[in-house]
PDB file of C-alpha atoms in Angstrom:
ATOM      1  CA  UNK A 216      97.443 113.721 142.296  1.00  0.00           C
ATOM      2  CA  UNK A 217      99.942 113.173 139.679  1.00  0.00           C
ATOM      3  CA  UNK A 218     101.952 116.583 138.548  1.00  0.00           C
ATOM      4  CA  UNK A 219      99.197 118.489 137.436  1.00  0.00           C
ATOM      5  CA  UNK A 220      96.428 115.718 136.766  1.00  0.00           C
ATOM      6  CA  UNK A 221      94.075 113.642 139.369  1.00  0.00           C
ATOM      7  CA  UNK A 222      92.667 110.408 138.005  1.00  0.00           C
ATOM      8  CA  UNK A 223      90.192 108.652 139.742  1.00  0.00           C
ATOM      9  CA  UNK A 224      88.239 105.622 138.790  1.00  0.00           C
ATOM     10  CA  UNK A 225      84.940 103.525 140.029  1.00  0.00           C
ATOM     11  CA  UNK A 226      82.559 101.076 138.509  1.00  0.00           C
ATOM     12  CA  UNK A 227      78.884 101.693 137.605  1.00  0.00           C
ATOM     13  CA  UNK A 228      76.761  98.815 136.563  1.00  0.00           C
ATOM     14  CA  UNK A 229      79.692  97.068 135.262  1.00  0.00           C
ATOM     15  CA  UNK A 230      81.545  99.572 133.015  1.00  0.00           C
ATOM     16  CA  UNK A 231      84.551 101.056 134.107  1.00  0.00           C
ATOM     17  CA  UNK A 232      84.470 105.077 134.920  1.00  0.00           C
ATOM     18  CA  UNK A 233      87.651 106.950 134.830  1.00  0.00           C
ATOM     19  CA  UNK A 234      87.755 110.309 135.468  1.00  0.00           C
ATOM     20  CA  UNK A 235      90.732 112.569 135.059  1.00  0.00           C
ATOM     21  CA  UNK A 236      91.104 116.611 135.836  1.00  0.00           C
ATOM     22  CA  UNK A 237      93.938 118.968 135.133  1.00  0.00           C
ATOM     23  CA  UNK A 238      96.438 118.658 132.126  1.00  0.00           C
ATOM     24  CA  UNK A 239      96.579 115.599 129.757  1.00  0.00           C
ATOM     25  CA  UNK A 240     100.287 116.180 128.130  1.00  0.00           C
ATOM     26  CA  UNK A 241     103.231 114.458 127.501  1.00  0.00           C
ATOM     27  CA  UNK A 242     103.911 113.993 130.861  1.00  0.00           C
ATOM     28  CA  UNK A 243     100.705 112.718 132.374  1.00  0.00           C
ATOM     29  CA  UNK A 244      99.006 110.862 129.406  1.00  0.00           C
ATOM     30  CA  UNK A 245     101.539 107.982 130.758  1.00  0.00           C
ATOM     31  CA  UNK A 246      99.401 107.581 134.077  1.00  0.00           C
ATOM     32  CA  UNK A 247      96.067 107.716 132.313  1.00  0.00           C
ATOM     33  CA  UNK A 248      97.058 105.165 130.131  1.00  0.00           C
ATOM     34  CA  UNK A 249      97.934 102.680 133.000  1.00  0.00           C
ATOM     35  CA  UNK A 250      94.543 103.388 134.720  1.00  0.00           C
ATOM     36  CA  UNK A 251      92.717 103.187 131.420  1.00  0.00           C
ATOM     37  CA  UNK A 252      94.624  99.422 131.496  1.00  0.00           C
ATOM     38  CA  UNK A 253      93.607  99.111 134.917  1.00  0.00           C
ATOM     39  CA  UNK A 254      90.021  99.865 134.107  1.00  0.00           C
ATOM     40  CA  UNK A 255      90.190  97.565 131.430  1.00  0.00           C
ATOM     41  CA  UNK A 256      90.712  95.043 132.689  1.00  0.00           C
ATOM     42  CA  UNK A 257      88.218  95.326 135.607  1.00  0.00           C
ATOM     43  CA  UNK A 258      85.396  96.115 133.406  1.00  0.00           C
ATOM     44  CA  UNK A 259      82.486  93.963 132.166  1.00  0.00           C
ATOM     45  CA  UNK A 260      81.104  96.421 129.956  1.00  0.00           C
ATOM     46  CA  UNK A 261      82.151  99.608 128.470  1.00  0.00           C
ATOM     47  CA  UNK A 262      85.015 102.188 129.834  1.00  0.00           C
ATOM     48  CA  UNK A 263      83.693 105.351 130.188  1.00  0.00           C
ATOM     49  CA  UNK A 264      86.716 108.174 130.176  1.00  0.00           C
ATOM     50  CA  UNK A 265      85.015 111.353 131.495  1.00  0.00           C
ATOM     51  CA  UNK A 266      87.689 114.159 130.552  1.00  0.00           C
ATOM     52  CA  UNK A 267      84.987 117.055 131.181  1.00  0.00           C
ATOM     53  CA  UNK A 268      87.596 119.000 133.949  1.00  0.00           C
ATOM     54  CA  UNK A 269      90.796 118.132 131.411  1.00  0.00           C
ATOM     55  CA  UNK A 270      92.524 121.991 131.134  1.00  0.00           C
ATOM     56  CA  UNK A 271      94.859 120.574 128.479  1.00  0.00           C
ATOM     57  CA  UNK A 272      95.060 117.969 125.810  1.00  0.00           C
ATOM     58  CA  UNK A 273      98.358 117.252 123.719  1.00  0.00           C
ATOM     59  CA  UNK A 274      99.442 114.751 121.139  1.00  0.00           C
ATOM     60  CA  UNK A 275     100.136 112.187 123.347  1.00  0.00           C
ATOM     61  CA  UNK A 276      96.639 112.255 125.104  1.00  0.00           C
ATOM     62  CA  UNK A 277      95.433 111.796 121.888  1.00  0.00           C
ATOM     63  CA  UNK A 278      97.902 108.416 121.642  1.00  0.00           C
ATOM     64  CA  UNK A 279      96.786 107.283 124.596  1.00  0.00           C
ATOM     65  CA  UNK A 280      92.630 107.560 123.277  1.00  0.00           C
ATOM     66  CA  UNK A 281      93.341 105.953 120.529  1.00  0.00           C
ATOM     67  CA  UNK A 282      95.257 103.087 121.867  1.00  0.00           C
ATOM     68  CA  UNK A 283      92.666 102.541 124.191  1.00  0.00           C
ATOM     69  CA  UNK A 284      90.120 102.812 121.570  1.00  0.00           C
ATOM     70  CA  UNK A 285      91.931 100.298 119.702  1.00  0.00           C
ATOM     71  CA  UNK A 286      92.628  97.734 122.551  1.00  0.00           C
ATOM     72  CA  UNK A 287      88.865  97.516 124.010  1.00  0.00           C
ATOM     73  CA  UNK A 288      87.649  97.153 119.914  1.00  0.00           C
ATOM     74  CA  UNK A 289      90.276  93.427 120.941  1.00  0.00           C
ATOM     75  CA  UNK A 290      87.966  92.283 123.544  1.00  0.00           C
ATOM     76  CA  UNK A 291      85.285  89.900 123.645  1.00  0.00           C
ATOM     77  CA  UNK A 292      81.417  90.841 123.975  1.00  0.00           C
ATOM     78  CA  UNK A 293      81.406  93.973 121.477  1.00  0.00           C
ATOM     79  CA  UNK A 294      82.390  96.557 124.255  1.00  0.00           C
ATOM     80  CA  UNK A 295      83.079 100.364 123.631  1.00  0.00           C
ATOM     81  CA  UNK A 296      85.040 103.493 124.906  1.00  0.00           C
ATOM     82  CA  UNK A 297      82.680 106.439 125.791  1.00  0.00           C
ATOM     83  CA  UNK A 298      84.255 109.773 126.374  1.00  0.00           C
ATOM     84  CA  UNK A 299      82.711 112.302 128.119  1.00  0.00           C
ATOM     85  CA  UNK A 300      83.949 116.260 126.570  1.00  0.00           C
ATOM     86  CA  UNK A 301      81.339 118.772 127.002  1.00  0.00           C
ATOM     87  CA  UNK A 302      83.356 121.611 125.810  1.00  0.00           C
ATOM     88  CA  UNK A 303      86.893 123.237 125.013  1.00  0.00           C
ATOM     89  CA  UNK A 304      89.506 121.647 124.644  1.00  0.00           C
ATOM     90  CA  UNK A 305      89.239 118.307 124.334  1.00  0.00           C
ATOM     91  CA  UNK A 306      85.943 118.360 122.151  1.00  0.00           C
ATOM     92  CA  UNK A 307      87.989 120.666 119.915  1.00  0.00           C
ATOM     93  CA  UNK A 308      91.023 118.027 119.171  1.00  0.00           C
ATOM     94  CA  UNK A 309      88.818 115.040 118.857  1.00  0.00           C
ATOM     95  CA  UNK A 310      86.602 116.915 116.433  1.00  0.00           C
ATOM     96  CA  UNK A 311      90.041 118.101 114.566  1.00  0.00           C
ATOM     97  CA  UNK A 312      91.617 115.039 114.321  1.00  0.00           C
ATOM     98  CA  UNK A 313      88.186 113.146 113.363  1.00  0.00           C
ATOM     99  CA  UNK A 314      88.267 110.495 116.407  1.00  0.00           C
ATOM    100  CA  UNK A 315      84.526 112.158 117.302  1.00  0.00           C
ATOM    101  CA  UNK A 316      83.830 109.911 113.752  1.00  0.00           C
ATOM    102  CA  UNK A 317      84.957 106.766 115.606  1.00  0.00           C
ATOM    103  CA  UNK A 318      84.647 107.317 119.299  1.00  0.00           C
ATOM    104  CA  UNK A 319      81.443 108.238 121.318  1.00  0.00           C
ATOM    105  CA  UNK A 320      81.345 111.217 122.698  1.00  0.00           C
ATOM    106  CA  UNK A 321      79.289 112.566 125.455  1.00  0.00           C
ATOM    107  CA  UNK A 322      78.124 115.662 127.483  1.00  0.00           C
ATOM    108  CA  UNK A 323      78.053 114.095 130.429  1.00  0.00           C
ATOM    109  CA  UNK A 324      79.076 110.828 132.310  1.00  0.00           C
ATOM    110  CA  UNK A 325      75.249 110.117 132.391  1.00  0.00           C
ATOM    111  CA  UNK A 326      74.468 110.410 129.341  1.00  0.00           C
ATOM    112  CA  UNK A 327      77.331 107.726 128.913  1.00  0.00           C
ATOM    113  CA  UNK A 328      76.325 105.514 131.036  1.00  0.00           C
ATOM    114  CA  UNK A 329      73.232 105.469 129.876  1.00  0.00           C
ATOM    115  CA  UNK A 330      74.038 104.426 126.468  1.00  0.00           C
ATOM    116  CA  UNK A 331      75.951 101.334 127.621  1.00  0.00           C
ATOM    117  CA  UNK A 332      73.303  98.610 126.401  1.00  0.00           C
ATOM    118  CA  UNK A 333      71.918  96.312 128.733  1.00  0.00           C
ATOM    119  CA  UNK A 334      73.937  93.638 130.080  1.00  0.00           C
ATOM    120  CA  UNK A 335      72.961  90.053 128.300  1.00  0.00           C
ATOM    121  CA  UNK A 336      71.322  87.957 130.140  1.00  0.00           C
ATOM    122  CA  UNK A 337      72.558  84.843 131.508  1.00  0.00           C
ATOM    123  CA  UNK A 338      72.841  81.427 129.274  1.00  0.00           C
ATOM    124  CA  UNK A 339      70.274  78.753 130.015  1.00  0.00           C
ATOM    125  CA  UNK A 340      71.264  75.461 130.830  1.00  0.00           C
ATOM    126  CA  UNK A 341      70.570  72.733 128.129  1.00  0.00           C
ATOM    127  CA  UNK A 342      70.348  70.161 130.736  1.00  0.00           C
ATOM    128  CA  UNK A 343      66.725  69.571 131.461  1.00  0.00           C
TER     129      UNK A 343
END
């Protein structure tokens, strides 16, 4: 627990979830950030941000979306960010500033999941 936010994050099938609840402000956006990097960076497919207990979501929470939005669009092997906002408030903001245009946005972390595709299958060998 960090101030008035808990972040936790697993894996599933090779995509990073992260799952925060509590207040996303000015002051705790910083710590999902680093765990978004975190995920990141242990992920094989697509990070899935599940924000569906977030109370609160400033500004900066928005800065840290679409940074992250921005940096897994840099990686190899065409992977996305999946957020999960069922309702009020986060829904609201991302459908105000227009990121629900560019960002997937879920109900529910299944439903997320779900639309990771499926991993590629492994290269053959050329060697006979």
């Amino acid at each position: 627990m960090l101030g008035s936010i808990t972040i936790t994050s697993g894996a599933h099938c090779g995509s990073s979830v992260v799952t925060v609840a509590g207040e996303l402000d000015v002051y705790t956006a910083p710590a999902l950030r680093d765990r978004l990097a975190e995920a990141f960076a242990a992920a094989e497919r697509d990070l899935v941000c599940d924000l569906s207990a977030v109370t609160y979501f400033d500004s900066t929470a928005i800065g840290v979306l679409v940074g992250a939005f921005k940096k897994v669009r840099t990686l190899a092997g065409q992977r996305e960010l999946r957020v999960v906002a069922p309702c009020d408030p986060v829904r609201k903001v991302l459908r105000l500033t227009g990121l629900d245009q560019v960002i997937f946005v879920y109900a529910t972390t299944a439903e997320a999941l779900a639309a990771v595709p499926p991993a590629a299958p492994p290269a053959k060998d050329p060697t006979p």
